[in-house]
Amino acid sequence: MKKRKLPEMMKSALLTIFLVVVTGCTNVTGDAPRIISSLSDERLRTDHLFATADTFFSEAGYACNTDAEAGQFRCSRELRDLYIHQTTAEVNIYPVDEEDKTHRMIATRWDEGLIPSELISNTYANDDVEAFCVFLASEKLGRCSDYKG
C-alpha cells in the first residue's frame, strides 16, 4: 500500500490552524482610572487604605497581596475559566503623591485564550471598584474621582 502525501497547500493550512489553536490571544481592557483621596484634612494613610481594600476585595472573592516595598496593592479574581478561554479581573492601588496622600486605582480585565479580540468587548466597568468607592465614602475614609491625566 502506497502512502499518500498531503498537498503543500493543505500542509500550510493545517499548520496555520495548529498555530492559531496553540498560540491563542491575549486582550487587556481597563476601567476608567480613579483617584482616591481623603474626605477631610486628615490624610488617608497608605497602610490603612491597603488594609481596608484587602478586607473589601477579599470578601468579594479576590486574591489580594500587598507589596509594601513597592507601595502597591494588587487583587485578582477569575471571572471565567473555560478550557479554551480565561478571564481575570485585576485591581491595583498605589500612592500617587506622598504630599497629599492621594492614591490611584486601576482596574483591568485580562482575556486569554482562543477567542479572538474581535469577539470580546473592548469596554469594561468593574462593579466591585464602584462598590469600593461607595464603601469608602460611606465609612468616611475617602472618596473616588475620575483620573484626569
mmCIF file of C-alpha atoms in Angstrom:
data_model
loop_
_atom_site.group_PDB
_atom_site.id
_atom_site.type_symbol
_atom_site.label_atom_id
_atom_site.label_comp_id
_atom_site.label_asym_id
_atom_site.label_seq_id
_atom_site.Cartn_x
_atom_site.Cartn_y
_atom_site.Cartn_z
ATOM 1 C CA MET A 1 0.000 0.000 0.000
ATOM 2 C CA LYS A 2 1.348 3.361 -1.024
ATOM 3 C CA LYS A 3 1.435 6.323 1.421
ATOM 4 C CA ARG A 4 -0.483 9.366 0.302
ATOM 5 C CA LYS A 5 1.165 12.735 0.706
ATOM 6 C CA LEU A 6 -0.738 15.840 1.676
ATOM 7 C CA PRO A 7 -0.676 18.584 -0.905
ATOM 8 C CA GLU A 8 1.575 21.536 0.036
ATOM 9 C CA MET A 9 -1.356 23.928 0.298
ATOM 10 C CA MET A 10 -3.135 21.641 2.758
ATOM 11 C CA LYS A 11 0.045 21.360 4.853
ATOM 12 C CA SER A 12 0.204 25.144 5.095
ATOM 13 C CA ALA A 13 -3.462 25.386 6.054
ATOM 14 C CA LEU A 14 -3.131 22.708 8.741
ATOM 15 C CA LEU A 15 -0.002 24.364 10.138
ATOM 16 C CA THR A 16 -1.781 27.730 10.302
ATOM 17 C CA ILE A 17 -4.786 26.225 12.091
ATOM 18 C CA PHE A 18 -2.495 24.413 14.525
ATOM 19 C CA LEU A 19 -0.555 27.598 15.324
ATOM 20 C CA VAL A 20 -3.756 29.601 15.893
ATOM 21 C CA VAL A 21 -5.032 26.959 18.301
ATOM 22 C CA VAL A 22 -1.749 26.697 20.190
ATOM 23 C CA THR A 23 -0.896 30.395 20.433
ATOM 24 C CA GLY A 24 -4.263 31.917 21.375
ATOM 25 C CA CYS A 25 -4.971 35.565 22.079
ATOM 26 C CA THR A 26 -4.429 37.938 24.999
ATOM 27 C CA ASN A 27 -6.601 41.022 25.312
ATOM 28 C CA VAL A 28 -6.466 43.636 28.055
ATOM 29 C CA THR A 29 -9.003 46.379 28.639
ATOM 30 C CA GLY A 30 -9.417 48.719 31.567
ATOM 31 C CA ASP A 31 -11.981 50.569 33.602
ATOM 32 C CA ALA A 32 -11.639 54.343 33.992
ATOM 33 C CA PRO A 33 -8.722 55.048 36.370
ATOM 34 C CA ARG A 34 -9.722 56.643 39.672
ATOM 35 C CA ILE A 35 -8.023 58.809 42.264
ATOM 36 C CA ILE A 36 -8.697 58.023 45.918
ATOM 37 C CA SER A 37 -8.300 60.985 48.263
ATOM 38 C CA SER A 38 -9.270 61.650 51.865
ATOM 39 C CA LEU A 39 -12.573 63.346 52.682
ATOM 40 C CA SER A 40 -11.233 65.744 55.279
ATOM 41 C CA ASP A 41 -7.962 67.425 56.143
ATOM 42 C CA GLU A 42 -6.872 64.155 57.701
ATOM 43 C CA ARG A 43 -4.674 62.341 55.220
ATOM 44 C CA LEU A 44 -5.522 58.800 54.130
ATOM 45 C CA ARG A 45 -2.577 56.604 55.098
ATOM 46 C CA THR A 46 -1.440 54.049 52.542
ATOM 47 C CA ASP A 47 -1.261 51.164 55.026
ATOM 48 C CA HIS A 48 -4.804 51.850 56.261
ATOM 49 C CA LEU A 49 -6.175 52.104 52.714
ATOM 50 C CA PHE A 50 -4.447 48.850 51.695
ATOM 51 C CA ALA A 51 -5.813 47.017 54.774
ATOM 52 C CA THR A 52 -9.333 48.308 54.052
ATOM 53 C CA ALA A 53 -9.060 47.344 50.357
ATOM 54 C CA ASP A 54 -7.698 43.896 51.296
ATOM 55 C CA THR A 55 -10.703 43.194 53.515
ATOM 56 C CA PHE A 56 -13.218 44.563 50.993
ATOM 57 C CA PHE A 57 -11.869 42.814 47.895
ATOM 58 C CA SER A 58 -11.110 39.535 49.702
ATOM 59 C CA GLU A 59 -14.749 39.377 50.780
ATOM 60 C CA ALA A 60 -15.715 39.948 47.130
ATOM 61 C CA GLY A 61 -13.733 36.837 46.102
ATOM 62 C CA TYR A 62 -10.416 38.377 45.055
ATOM 63 C CA ALA A 63 -6.968 37.051 45.940
ATOM 64 C CA CYS A 64 -5.038 40.073 47.225
ATOM 65 C CA ASN A 65 -1.484 40.912 48.181
ATOM 66 C CA THR A 66 0.421 43.988 49.240
ATOM 67 C CA ASP A 67 3.936 44.777 48.177
ATOM 68 C CA ALA A 68 4.903 47.220 50.924
ATOM 69 C CA GLU A 69 8.374 47.731 49.492
ATOM 70 C CA ALA A 70 6.995 48.838 46.122
ATOM 71 C CA GLY A 71 3.991 50.527 47.733
ATOM 72 C CA GLN A 72 1.449 48.618 45.658
ATOM 73 C CA PHE A 73 -1.718 46.706 46.395
ATOM 74 C CA ARG A 74 -2.988 44.143 43.878
ATOM 75 C CA CYS A 75 -6.036 41.867 43.731
ATOM 76 C CA SER A 76 -7.180 39.443 41.061
ATOM 77 C CA ARG A 77 -10.223 37.253 40.559
ATOM 78 C CA GLU A 78 -11.123 34.750 37.878
ATOM 79 C CA LEU A 79 -14.278 35.785 36.072
ATOM 80 C CA ARG A 80 -14.317 32.918 33.578
ATOM 81 C CA ASP A 81 -12.254 29.758 33.426
ATOM 82 C CA LEU A 82 -13.115 27.666 30.408
ATOM 83 C CA TYR A 83 -10.831 25.175 28.747
ATOM 84 C CA ILE A 84 -10.349 27.450 25.760
ATOM 85 C CA HIS A 85 -10.584 30.855 27.448
ATOM 86 C CA GLN A 86 -9.845 32.509 30.802
ATOM 87 C CA THR A 87 -10.877 35.965 32.005
ATOM 88 C CA THR A 88 -9.354 37.639 35.060
ATOM 89 C CA ALA A 89 -10.237 40.912 36.770
ATOM 90 C CA GLU A 90 -7.375 42.806 38.393
ATOM 91 C CA VAL A 91 -7.414 45.817 40.729
ATOM 92 C CA ASN A 92 -4.265 47.816 41.522
ATOM 93 C CA ILE A 93 -3.915 50.635 44.051
ATOM 94 C CA TYR A 94 -0.748 52.649 44.548
ATOM 95 C CA PRO A 95 0.219 56.026 46.002
ATOM 96 C CA VAL A 96 0.389 58.922 43.557
ATOM 97 C CA ASP A 97 1.550 61.774 45.727
ATOM 98 C CA GLU A 98 3.192 61.408 49.142
ATOM 99 C CA GLU A 99 2.482 65.083 49.822
ATOM 100 C CA ASP A 100 -1.326 64.921 49.794
ATOM 101 C CA LYS A 101 -1.639 61.123 50.194
ATOM 102 C CA THR A 102 -3.710 60.506 47.067
ATOM 103 C CA HIS A 103 -3.795 57.042 45.525
ATOM 104 C CA ARG A 104 -4.577 55.793 42.041
ATOM 105 C CA MET A 105 -6.851 52.777 41.488
ATOM 106 C CA ILE A 106 -6.756 50.959 38.174
ATOM 107 C CA ALA A 107 -8.995 48.022 37.234
ATOM 108 C CA THR A 108 -8.261 45.832 34.220
ATOM 109 C CA ARG A 109 -9.727 42.735 32.621
ATOM 110 C CA TRP A 110 -7.402 40.152 31.071
ATOM 111 C CA ASP A 111 -8.801 37.760 28.462
ATOM 112 C CA GLU A 112 -6.537 34.919 27.423
ATOM 113 C CA GLY A 113 -7.367 32.017 25.167
ATOM 114 C CA LEU A 114 -8.693 31.095 21.797
ATOM 115 C CA ILE A 115 -11.438 33.688 21.425
ATOM 116 C CA PRO A 116 -10.204 36.451 19.093
ATOM 117 C CA SER A 117 -10.321 40.073 20.251
ATOM 118 C CA GLU A 118 -12.941 40.958 17.642
ATOM 119 C CA LEU A 119 -15.444 38.856 19.604
ATOM 120 C CA ILE A 120 -14.606 40.325 23.046
ATOM 121 C CA SER A 121 -15.983 43.629 24.302
ATOM 122 C CA ASN A 122 -13.384 46.382 24.472
ATOM 123 C CA THR A 123 -15.264 48.217 27.234
ATOM 124 C CA TYR A 124 -15.029 47.276 30.886
ATOM 125 C CA ALA A 125 -16.505 48.592 34.109
ATOM 126 C CA ASN A 126 -15.663 46.809 37.361
ATOM 127 C CA ASP A 127 -18.688 46.870 39.675
ATOM 128 C CA ASP A 128 -16.508 45.899 42.651
ATOM 129 C CA VAL A 129 -14.380 49.019 42.194
ATOM 130 C CA GLU A 130 -17.522 51.161 42.128
ATOM 131 C CA ALA A 131 -18.779 49.400 45.278
ATOM 132 C CA PHE A 132 -15.407 50.004 46.968
ATOM 133 C CA CYS A 133 -15.681 53.721 46.204
ATOM 134 C CA VAL A 134 -19.183 53.790 47.696
ATOM 135 C CA PHE A 135 -17.871 51.915 50.755
ATOM 136 C CA LEU A 136 -15.011 54.395 51.255
ATOM 137 C CA ALA A 137 -17.436 57.321 51.108
ATOM 138 C CA SER A 138 -19.995 55.689 53.440
ATOM 139 C CA GLU A 139 -17.286 54.938 56.019
ATOM 140 C CA LYS A 140 -15.937 58.480 55.569
ATOM 141 C CA LEU A 141 -12.496 57.089 54.738
ATOM 142 C CA GLY A 142 -12.068 58.662 51.322
ATOM 143 C CA ARG A 143 -13.648 59.499 48.009
ATOM 144 C CA CYS A 144 -13.030 58.385 44.463
ATOM 145 C CA SER A 145 -12.881 60.676 41.476
ATOM 146 C CA ASP A 146 -12.057 60.053 37.847
ATOM 147 C CA TYR A 147 -8.413 60.450 36.986
ATOM 148 C CA LYS A 148 -7.854 63.314 34.574
ATOM 149 C CA GLY A 149 -4.373 62.883 33.263
#
